[in-house]
Coordinates of C-alpha atoms and ligand atoms in Angstrom, one line a residue:
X456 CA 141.6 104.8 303.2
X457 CA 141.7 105.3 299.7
X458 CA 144.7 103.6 297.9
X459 CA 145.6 106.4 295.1
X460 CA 147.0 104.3 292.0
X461 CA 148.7 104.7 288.5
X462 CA 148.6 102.5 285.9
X463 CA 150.7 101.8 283.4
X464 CA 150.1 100.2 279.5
X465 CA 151.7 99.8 276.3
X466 CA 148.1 97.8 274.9
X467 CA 144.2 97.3 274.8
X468 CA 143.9 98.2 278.7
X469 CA 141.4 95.1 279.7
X470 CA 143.5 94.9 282.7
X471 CA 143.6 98.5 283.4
X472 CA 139.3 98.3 282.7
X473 CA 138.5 95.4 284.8
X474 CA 140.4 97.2 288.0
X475 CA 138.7 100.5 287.0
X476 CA 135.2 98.4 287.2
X477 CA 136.6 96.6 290.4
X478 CA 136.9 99.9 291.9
X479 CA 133.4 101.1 290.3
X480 CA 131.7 98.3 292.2
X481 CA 133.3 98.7 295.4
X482 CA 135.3 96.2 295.1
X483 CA 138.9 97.3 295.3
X484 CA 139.0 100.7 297.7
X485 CA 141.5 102.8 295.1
X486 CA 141.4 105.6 292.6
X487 CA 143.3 105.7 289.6
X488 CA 144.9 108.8 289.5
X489 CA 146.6 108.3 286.2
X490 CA 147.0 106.2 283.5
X491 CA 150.6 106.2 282.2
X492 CA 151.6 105.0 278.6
X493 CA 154.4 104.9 276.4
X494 CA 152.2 104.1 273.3
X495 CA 149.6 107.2 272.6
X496 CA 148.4 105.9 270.2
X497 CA 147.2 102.7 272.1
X498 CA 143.9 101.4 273.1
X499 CA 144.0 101.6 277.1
X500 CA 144.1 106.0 276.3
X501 CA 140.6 105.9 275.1
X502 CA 139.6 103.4 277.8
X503 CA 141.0 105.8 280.2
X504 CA 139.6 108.6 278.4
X505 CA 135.6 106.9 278.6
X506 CA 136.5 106.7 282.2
X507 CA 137.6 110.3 282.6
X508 CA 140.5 109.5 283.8
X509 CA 143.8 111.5 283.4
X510 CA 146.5 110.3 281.1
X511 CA 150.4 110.8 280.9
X512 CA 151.4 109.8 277.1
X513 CA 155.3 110.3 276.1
X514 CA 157.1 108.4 273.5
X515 CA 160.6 107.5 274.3
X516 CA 162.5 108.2 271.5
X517 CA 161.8 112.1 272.4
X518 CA 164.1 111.7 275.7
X519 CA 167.9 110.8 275.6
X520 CA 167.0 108.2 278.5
X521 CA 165.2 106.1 280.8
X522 CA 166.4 108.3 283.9
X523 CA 165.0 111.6 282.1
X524 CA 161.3 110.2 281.4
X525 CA 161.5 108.2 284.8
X526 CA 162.2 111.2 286.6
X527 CA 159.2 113.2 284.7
X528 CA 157.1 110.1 285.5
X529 CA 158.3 110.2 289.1
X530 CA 157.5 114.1 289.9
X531 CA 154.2 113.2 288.2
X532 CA 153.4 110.0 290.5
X533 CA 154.5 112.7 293.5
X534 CA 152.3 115.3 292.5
X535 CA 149.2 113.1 292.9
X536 CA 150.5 111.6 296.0
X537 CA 150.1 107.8 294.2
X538 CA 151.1 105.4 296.5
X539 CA 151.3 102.2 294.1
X540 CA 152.2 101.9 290.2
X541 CA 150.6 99.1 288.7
X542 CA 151.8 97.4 285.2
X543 CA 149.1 96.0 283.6
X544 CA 151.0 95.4 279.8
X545 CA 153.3 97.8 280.3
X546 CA 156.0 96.8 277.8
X547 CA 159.6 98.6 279.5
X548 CA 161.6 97.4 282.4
X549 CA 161.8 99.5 285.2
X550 CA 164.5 101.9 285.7
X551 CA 166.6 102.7 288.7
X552 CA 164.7 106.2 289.2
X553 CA 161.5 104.7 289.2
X554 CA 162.4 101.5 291.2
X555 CA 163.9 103.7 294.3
X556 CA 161.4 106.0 294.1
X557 CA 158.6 102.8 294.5
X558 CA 160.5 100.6 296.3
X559 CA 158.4 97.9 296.9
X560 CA 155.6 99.5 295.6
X561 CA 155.4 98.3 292.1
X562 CA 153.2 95.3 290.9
X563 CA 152.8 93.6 287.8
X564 CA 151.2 91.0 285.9
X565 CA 152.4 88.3 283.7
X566 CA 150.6 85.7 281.9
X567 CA 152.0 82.5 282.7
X568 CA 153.3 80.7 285.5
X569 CA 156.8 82.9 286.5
X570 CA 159.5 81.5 286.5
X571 CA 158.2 80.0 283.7
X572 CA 158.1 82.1 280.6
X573 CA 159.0 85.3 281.4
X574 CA 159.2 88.2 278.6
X575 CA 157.3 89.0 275.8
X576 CA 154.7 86.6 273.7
X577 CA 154.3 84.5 276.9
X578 CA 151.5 82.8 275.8
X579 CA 153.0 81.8 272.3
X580 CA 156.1 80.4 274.1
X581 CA 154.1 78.2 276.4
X582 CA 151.8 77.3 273.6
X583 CA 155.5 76.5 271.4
X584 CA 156.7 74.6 274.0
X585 CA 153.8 72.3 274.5
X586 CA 152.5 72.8 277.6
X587 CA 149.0 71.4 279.2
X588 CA 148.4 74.4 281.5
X589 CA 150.1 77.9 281.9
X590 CA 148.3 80.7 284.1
X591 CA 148.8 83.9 285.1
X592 CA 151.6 85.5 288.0
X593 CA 150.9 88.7 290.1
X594 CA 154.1 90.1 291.4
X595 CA 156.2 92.7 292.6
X596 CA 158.9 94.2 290.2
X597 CA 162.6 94.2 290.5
X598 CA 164.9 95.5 288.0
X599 CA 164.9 92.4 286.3
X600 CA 162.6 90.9 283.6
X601 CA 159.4 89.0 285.1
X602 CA 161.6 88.0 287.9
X603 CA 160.1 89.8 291.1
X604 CA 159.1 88.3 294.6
X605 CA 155.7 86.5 293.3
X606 CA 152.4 87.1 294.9
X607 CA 149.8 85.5 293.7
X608 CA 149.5 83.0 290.9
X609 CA 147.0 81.5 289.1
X610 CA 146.8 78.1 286.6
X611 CA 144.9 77.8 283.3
X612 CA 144.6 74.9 281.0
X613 CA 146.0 75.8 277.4
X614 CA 143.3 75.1 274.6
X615 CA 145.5 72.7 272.4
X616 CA 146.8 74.4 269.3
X617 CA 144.1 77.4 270.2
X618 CA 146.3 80.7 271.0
X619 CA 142.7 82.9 270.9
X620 CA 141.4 80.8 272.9
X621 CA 143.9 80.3 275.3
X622 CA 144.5 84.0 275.5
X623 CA 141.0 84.9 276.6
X624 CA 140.9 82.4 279.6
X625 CA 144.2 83.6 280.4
X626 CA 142.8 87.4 280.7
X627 CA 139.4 86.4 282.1
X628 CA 141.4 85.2 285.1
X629 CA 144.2 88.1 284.6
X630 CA 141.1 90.0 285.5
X631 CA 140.5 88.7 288.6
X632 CA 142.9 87.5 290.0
X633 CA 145.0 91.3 289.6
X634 CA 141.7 93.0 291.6
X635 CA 142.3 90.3 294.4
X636 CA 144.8 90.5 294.8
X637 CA 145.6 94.7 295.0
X638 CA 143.1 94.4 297.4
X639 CA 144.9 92.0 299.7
X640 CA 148.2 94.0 299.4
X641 CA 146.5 97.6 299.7
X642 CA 144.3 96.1 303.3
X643 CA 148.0 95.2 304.4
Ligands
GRF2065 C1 148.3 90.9 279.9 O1 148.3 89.6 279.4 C2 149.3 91.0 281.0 O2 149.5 89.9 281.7 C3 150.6 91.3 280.2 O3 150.2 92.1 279.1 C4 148.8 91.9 278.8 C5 148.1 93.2 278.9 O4 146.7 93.0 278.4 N1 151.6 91.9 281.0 P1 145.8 94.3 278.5 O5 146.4 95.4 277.8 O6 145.5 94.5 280.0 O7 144.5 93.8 277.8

């Protein structure tokens, strides 16, 4: 069976591409359904756009809270009978009416090794802090910050005082190791 998806992005969208290609190749049996952002004006809308694939754009400032465009979200997740969200750069924690609504059905990535790291800039704090590798963590999301049940992780060696650098190894194996690893949990 088909495992119907949404994604959700704040950024570029490489994640939210290299899934979208998984799929495309046979890869990873899923559909995205929907591409959800709270940034319209971000990259990952004209990916999703090339791709013909629907996308939900709000801004947040235009709600008086997280339960209102949660619940909007949620009745839009329903309506397409989506069965997992997956954060790929989604920059907001996860409310209480999303959360019950997708108990134990939301996944995200991070780029470093959790519990190492969490929040934004990941990569600059490793890279601050001196470390010789960092990597990449798949897992599911709590209402916490970075601090869900991990399920998959991945090591990369930093590129001494080379943030660029760094960065792309970290999403060449972001790329991978997220399609991999849907796949495992959506045969389960
Ligand atoms: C990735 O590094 C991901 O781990 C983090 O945000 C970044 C998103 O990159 N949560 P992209 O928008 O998928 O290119």
């Amino acid at each position: 069976m088909t495992t119907k998806i949404a994604v959700f992005a704040s950024g570029s969208g490489s994640n939210f591409q290299a899934i979208q290609e998984a799929i495309e190749r046979g890869e990873l049996n899923a559909k995205v359904e929907l591409v959800v952002t709270d940034k319209p004006e971000a990259f990952v809308v004209t990916r999703a756009k090339q791709f013909g694939i629907p996308v939900h754009a709000f801004s947040a400032k235009s709600y008086t809270s997280k339960e209102e465009y949660e619940a909007e979200i949620v009745a839009l997740l329903r309506d397409r009978k989506i069965e997992w969200v997956v954060l790929a750069g989604y920059m907001r924690l996860i409310g209480h009416t999303l959360l019950s609504a997708y108990s134990n059905r939301i996944v995200n990535i991070h780029p470093s090794l959790l519990p190492s790291f969490p929040g934004k800039d990941a990569i600059g704090q490793a890279m601050d802090h001196g470390v010789k590798v960092t990597g990449v963590t798949v897992h599911f999301v709590d209402e916490g910050m970075d601090t869900g049940p991990i399920l998959a992780q991945a090591a990369v060696e930093v590129v001494d005082g080379n943030h660029e650098e760094t960065e792309a190894r970290i999403h060449a194996v972001e790329h991978e190791l997220y399609t991999k690893t849907l796949k495992k949990l959506f045969e389960n």
